[in-house]
Coordinates of C-alpha atoms and ligand atoms in Angstrom, one line a residue:
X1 CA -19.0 -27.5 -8.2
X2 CA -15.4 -27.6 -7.9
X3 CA -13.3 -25.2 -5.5
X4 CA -9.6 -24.9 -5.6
X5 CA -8.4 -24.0 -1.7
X6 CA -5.3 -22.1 -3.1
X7 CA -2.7 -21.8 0.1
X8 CA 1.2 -20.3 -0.8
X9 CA 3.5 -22.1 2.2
X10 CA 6.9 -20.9 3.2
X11 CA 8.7 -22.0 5.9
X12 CA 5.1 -23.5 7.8
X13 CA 5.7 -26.9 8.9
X14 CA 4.7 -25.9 12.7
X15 CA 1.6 -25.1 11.5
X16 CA 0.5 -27.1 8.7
X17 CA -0.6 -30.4 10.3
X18 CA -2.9 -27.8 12.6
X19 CA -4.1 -26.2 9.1
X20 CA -4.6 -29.8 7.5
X21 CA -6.5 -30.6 10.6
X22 CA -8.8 -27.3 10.7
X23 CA -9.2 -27.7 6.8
X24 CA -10.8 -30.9 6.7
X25 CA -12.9 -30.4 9.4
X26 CA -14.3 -27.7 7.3
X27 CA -14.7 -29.6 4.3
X28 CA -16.4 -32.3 6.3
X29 CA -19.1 -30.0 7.1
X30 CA -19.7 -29.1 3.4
X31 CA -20.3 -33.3 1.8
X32 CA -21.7 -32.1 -1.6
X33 CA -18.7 -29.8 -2.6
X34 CA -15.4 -30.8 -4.2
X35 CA -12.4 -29.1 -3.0
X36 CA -9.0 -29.8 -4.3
X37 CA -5.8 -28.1 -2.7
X38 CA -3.0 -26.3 -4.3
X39 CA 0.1 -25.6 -2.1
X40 CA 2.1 -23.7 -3.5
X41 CA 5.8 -24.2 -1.5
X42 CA 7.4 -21.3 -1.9
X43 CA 11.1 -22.7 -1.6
X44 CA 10.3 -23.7 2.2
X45 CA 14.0 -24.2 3.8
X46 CA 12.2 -26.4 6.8
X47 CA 10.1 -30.0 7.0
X48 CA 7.3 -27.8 4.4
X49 CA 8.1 -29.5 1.3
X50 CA 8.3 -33.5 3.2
X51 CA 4.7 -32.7 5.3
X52 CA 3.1 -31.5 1.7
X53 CA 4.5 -34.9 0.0
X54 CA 3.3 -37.3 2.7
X55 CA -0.2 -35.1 2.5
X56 CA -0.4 -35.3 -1.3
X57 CA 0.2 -39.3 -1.4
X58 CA -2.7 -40.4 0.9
X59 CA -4.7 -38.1 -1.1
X60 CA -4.7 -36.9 -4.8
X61 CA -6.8 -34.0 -4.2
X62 CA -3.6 -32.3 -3.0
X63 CA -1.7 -31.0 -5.6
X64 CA 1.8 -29.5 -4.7
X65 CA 4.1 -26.6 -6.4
X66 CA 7.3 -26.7 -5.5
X67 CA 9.2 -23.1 -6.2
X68 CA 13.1 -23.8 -6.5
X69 CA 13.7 -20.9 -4.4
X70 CA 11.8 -18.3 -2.5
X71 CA 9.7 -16.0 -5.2
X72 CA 7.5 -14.3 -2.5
X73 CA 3.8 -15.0 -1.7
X74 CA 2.4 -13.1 -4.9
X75 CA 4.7 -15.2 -7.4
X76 CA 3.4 -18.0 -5.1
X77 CA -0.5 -16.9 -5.3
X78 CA 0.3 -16.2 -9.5
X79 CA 1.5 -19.9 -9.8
X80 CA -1.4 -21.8 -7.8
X81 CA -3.9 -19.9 -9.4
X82 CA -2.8 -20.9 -12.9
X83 CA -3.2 -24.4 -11.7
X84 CA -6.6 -23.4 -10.2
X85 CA -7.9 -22.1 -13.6
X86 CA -10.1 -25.3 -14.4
X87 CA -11.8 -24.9 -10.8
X88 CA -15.2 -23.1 -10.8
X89 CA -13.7 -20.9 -7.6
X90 CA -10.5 -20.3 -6.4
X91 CA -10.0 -19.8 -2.1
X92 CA -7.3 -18.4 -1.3
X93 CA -6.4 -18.9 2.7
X94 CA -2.7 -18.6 4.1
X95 CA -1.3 -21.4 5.7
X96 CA -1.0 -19.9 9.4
X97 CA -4.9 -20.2 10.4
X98 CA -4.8 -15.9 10.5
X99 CA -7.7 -16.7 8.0
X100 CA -9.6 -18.9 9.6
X101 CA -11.0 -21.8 7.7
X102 CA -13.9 -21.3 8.7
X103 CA -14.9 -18.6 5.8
X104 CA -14.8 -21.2 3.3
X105 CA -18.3 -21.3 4.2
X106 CA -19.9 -17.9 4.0
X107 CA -17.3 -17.5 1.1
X108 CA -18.9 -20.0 -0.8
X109 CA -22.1 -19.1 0.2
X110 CA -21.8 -15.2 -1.4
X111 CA -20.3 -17.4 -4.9
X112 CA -23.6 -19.1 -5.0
X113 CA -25.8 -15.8 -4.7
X114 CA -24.0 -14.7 -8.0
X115 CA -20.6 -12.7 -6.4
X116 CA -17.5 -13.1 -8.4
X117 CA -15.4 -12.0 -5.7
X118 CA -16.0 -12.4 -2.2
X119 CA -13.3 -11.5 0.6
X120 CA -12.5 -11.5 3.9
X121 CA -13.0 -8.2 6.2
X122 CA -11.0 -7.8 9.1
X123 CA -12.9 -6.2 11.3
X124 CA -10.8 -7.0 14.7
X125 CA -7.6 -6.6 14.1
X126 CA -6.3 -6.9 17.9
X127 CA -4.6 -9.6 17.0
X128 CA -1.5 -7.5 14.9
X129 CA 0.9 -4.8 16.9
X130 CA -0.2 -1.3 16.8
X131 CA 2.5 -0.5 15.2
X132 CA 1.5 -2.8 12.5
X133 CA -2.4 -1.7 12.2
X134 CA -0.8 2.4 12.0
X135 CA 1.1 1.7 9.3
X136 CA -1.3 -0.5 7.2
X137 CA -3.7 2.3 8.1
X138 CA -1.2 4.5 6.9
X139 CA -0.6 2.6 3.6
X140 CA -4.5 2.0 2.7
X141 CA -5.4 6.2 3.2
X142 CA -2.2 7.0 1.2
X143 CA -3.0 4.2 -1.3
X144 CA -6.6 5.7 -1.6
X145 CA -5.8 9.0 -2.2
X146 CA -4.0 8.4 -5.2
X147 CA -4.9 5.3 -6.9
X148 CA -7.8 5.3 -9.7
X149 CA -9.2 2.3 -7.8
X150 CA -9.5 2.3 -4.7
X151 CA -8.6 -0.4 -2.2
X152 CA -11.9 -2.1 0.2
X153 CA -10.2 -1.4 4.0
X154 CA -8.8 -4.1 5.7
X155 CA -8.7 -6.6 2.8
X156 CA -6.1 -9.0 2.9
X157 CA -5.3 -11.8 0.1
X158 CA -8.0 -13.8 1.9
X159 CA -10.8 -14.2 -0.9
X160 CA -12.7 -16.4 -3.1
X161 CA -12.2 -15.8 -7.0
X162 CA -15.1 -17.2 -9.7
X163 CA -13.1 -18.3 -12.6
X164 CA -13.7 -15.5 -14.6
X165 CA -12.2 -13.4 -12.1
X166 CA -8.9 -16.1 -12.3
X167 CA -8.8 -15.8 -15.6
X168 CA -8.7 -12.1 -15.5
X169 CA -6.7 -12.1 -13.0
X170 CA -4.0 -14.1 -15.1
X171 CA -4.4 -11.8 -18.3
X172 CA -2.5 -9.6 -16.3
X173 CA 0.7 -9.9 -17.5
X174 CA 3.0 -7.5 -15.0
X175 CA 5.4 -9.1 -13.1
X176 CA 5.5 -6.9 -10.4
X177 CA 2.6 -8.6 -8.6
X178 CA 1.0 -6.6 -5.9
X179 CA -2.0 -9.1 -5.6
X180 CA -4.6 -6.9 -3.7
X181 CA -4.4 -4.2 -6.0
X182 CA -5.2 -6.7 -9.5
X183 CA -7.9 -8.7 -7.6
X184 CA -9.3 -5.6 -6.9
X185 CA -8.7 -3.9 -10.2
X186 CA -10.4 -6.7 -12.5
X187 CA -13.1 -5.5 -10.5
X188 CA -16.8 -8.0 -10.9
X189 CA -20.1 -8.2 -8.3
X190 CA -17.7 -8.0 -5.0
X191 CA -18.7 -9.0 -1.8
X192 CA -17.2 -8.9 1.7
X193 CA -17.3 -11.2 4.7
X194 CA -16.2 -9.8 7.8
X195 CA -13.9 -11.9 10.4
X196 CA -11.7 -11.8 13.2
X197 CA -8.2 -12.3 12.5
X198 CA -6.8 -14.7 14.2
X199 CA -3.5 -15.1 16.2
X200 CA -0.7 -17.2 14.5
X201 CA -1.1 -20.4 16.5
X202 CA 2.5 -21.7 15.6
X203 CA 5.4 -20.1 13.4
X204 CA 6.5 -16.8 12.9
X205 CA 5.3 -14.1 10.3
X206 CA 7.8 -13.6 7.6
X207 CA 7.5 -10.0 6.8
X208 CA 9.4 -8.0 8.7
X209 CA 9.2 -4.0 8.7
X210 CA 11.4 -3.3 5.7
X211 CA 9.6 -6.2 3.6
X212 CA 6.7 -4.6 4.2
X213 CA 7.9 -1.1 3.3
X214 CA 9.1 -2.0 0.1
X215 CA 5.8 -3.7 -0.4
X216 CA 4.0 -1.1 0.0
X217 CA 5.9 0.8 -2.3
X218 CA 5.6 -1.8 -5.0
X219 CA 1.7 -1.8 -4.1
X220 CA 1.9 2.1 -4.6
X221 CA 4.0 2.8 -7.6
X222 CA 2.1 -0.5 -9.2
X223 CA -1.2 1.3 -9.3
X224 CA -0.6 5.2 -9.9
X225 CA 1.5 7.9 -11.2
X226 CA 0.8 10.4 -9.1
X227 CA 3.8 10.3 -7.1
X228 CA 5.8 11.2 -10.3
X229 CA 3.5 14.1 -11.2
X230 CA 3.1 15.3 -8.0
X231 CA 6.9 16.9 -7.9
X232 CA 5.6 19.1 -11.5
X233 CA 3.3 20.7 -9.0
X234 CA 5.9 21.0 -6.1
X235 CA 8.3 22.4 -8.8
X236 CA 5.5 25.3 -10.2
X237 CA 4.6 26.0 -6.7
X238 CA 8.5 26.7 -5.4
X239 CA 9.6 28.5 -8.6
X240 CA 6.6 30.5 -8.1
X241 CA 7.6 31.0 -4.9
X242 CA 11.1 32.2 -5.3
X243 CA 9.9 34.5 -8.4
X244 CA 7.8 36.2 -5.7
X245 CA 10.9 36.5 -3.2
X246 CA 12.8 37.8 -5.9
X247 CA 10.8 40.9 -6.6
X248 CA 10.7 41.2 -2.7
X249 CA 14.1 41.5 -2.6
X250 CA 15.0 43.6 -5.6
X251 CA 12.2 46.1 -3.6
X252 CA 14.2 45.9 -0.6
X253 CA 17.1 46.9 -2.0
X254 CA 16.1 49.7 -4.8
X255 CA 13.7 51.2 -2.4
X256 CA 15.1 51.1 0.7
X257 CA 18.6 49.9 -0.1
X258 CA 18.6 47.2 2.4
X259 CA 21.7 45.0 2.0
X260 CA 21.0 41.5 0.6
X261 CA 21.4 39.5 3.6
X262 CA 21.7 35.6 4.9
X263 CA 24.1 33.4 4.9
X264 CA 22.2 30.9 7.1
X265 CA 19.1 31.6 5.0
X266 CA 20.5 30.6 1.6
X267 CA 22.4 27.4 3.3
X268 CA 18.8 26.5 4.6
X269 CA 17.4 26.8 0.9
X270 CA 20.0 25.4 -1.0
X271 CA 20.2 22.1 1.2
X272 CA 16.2 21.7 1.4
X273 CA 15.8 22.0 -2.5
X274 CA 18.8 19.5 -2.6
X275 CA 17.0 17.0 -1.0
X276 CA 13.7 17.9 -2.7
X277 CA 15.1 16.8 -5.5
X278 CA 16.8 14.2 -4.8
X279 CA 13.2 12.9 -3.5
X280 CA 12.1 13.3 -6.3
X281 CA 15.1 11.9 -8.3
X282 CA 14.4 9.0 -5.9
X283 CA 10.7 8.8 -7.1
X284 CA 11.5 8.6 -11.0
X285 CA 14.0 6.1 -9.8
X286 CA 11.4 3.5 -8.3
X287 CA 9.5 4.0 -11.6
X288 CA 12.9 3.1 -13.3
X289 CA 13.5 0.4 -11.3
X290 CA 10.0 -0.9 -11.8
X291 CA 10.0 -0.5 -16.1
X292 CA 13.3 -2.2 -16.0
X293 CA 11.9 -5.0 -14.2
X294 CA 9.0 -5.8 -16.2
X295 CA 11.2 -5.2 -19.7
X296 CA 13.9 -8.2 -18.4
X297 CA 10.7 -10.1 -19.3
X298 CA 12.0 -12.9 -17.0
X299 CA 9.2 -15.3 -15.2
X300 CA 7.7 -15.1 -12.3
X301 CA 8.7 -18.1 -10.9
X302 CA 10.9 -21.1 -11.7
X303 CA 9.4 -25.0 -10.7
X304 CA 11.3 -27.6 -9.1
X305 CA 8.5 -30.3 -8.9
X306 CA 4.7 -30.4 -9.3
X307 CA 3.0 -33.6 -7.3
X308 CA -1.0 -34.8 -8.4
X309 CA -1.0 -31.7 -10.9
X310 CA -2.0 -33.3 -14.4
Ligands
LIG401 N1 4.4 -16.8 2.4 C1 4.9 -17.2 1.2 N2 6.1 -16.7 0.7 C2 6.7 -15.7 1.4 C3 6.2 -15.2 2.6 C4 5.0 -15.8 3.1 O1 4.3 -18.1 0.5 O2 7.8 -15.3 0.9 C5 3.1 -17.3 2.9 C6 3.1 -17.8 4.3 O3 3.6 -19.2 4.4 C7 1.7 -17.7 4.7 C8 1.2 -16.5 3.9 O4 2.1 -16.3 2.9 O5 0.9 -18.8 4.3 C9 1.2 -15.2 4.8 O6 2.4 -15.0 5.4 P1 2.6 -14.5 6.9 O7 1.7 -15.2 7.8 O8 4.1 -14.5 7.2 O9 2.2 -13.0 6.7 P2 1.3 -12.1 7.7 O10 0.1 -12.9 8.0 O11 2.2 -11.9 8.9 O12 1.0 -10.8 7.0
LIG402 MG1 0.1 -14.6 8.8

């Protein structure tokens, strides 16, 4: 059987001779499979793109993408898996050892007991901030509460794909990738194989807080429309609302002819129900944003070079 180790580099040449290293080793202990690799460089700006080309010469199982800018890692994942299509599984690991080699095993292990997809369960995270393991705690209850399918905890990209799961993977045709969320949604016999993660032994992460914020908003509005419907609620609930005040204070006055008072009162209203609806003005607008996106029709990704890929 043939197994495509899909990793998207950017920016990784600390690491990668440690990766090469780790991944061979692995491979060594496994004789009877075939494994070809797929870099994808994702418009690396350091000694990437030189370490992959001096890789893919002394061997022709390496096959190299070269992106002629930065895309992002889910453009990058989208392009190695259509080169990985022909493979009978697809691994995808990234190139910073936080997935550690290691589950090629066990990964390919579940494939042969009949699982489609099998991924990698981080169940020690010590190894990320806390800050960073509130708010992807955060993002996965929120994400669950409102999406039709939920999300396995603690799931990264980290997973083995069957080719059927590639392919329908693939058929997807949005271009506002958030990877979990389609390998998850093409849905297949799943399995899960918990691990540590590991430390980054060299290089830094690139996803600072803000690129992850607007991830997770891509990863949210991608996969429900509950954030736009929730404001029709908001707005029956506060209309009701001020229906009911209004009779309260039309009884004030006729019946006890209390003065209609509150300066600070109606200040407070008018500037909360301003910014409730800018919210929500904001919400539509991320949908807007999002539809004129994928109607621009443009590709994912443009190619500078591909080495060993026929
Ligand atoms: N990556 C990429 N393009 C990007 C950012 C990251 O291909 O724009 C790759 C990166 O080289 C690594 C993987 O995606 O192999 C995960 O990135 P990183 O380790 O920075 O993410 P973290 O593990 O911190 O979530
Ligand atoms: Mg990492």
């Amino acid at each position: 059987m043939k197994t495509a180790l899909l990793v998207p580099v950017y920016n990784e040449q600390e690491v990668l001779p440690l990766f090469r290293q780790k991944v061979q080793e692995v491979a060594a202990q496994l004789p009877q499979e075939k494994f070809e690799y797929i870099f994808v460089n994702d418009g690396s700006l350091d000694g990437t793109a030189e370490l992959l080309k001096e890789w893919a010469r002394q061997d022709p199982a390496v096959k190299v993408i070269s992106f002629s800018r930065n895309f992002g890692k889910e453009a990058a994942l989208t392009a190695g898996l259509s080169q990985a299509a022909e493979a009978d599984a697809v691994i995808i690991l990234d190139a910073d050892l936080q997935d550690p080699p290691e589950l090629i095993i066990p990964f390919l292990q579940k494939y042969k007991e009949g699982f489609d997809v099998v991924y990698g369960q981080r169940c020690d995270r010590s190894q990320d901030s806390f800050l960073k393991r509130f708010t992807a705690g955060c993002f996965y209850k929120c994400y669950n509460a409102i999406s039709t399918r939920p999300l396995p905890a603690n799931a990264g990209d980290c997973r083995l794909l069957s080719r059927r799961a590639v392919r329908a993977v693939l058929a997807l045709p949005e271009r506002e990738r958030f990877m979990k969320g389609l390998f998850n949604w093409v849905g297949f016999p799943t399995a899960a194989v918990p691990f540590k993660r590991q430390a980054r032994p060299a290089g830094q992460t690139k996803w600072n807080y803000w690129r992850l914020w607007n991830f997770a908003l891509e990863g949210l509005t991608a996969s429900s429309t509950v954030p736009l419907r929730l404001w029709t609620y908001f707005g029956f609930a506060v209309s009701g609302f001020a229906f009911l005040y209004a009779l309260w204070v039309a009884f004030q006055k006729i019946v006890y002819g209390n003065p209609v008072s509150g300066y600070a009162s109606l200040m407070v209203a008018i500037l909360f129900f301003s910014g409730v609806q800018l919210i929500s003005l904001g919400v539509i607008g991320e949908y807007l944003g999002r539809i004129f996106i994928e109607v621009k029709q443009r590709p994912l990704y443009i190619i500078d070079e591909k080495i060993n890929c026929d």
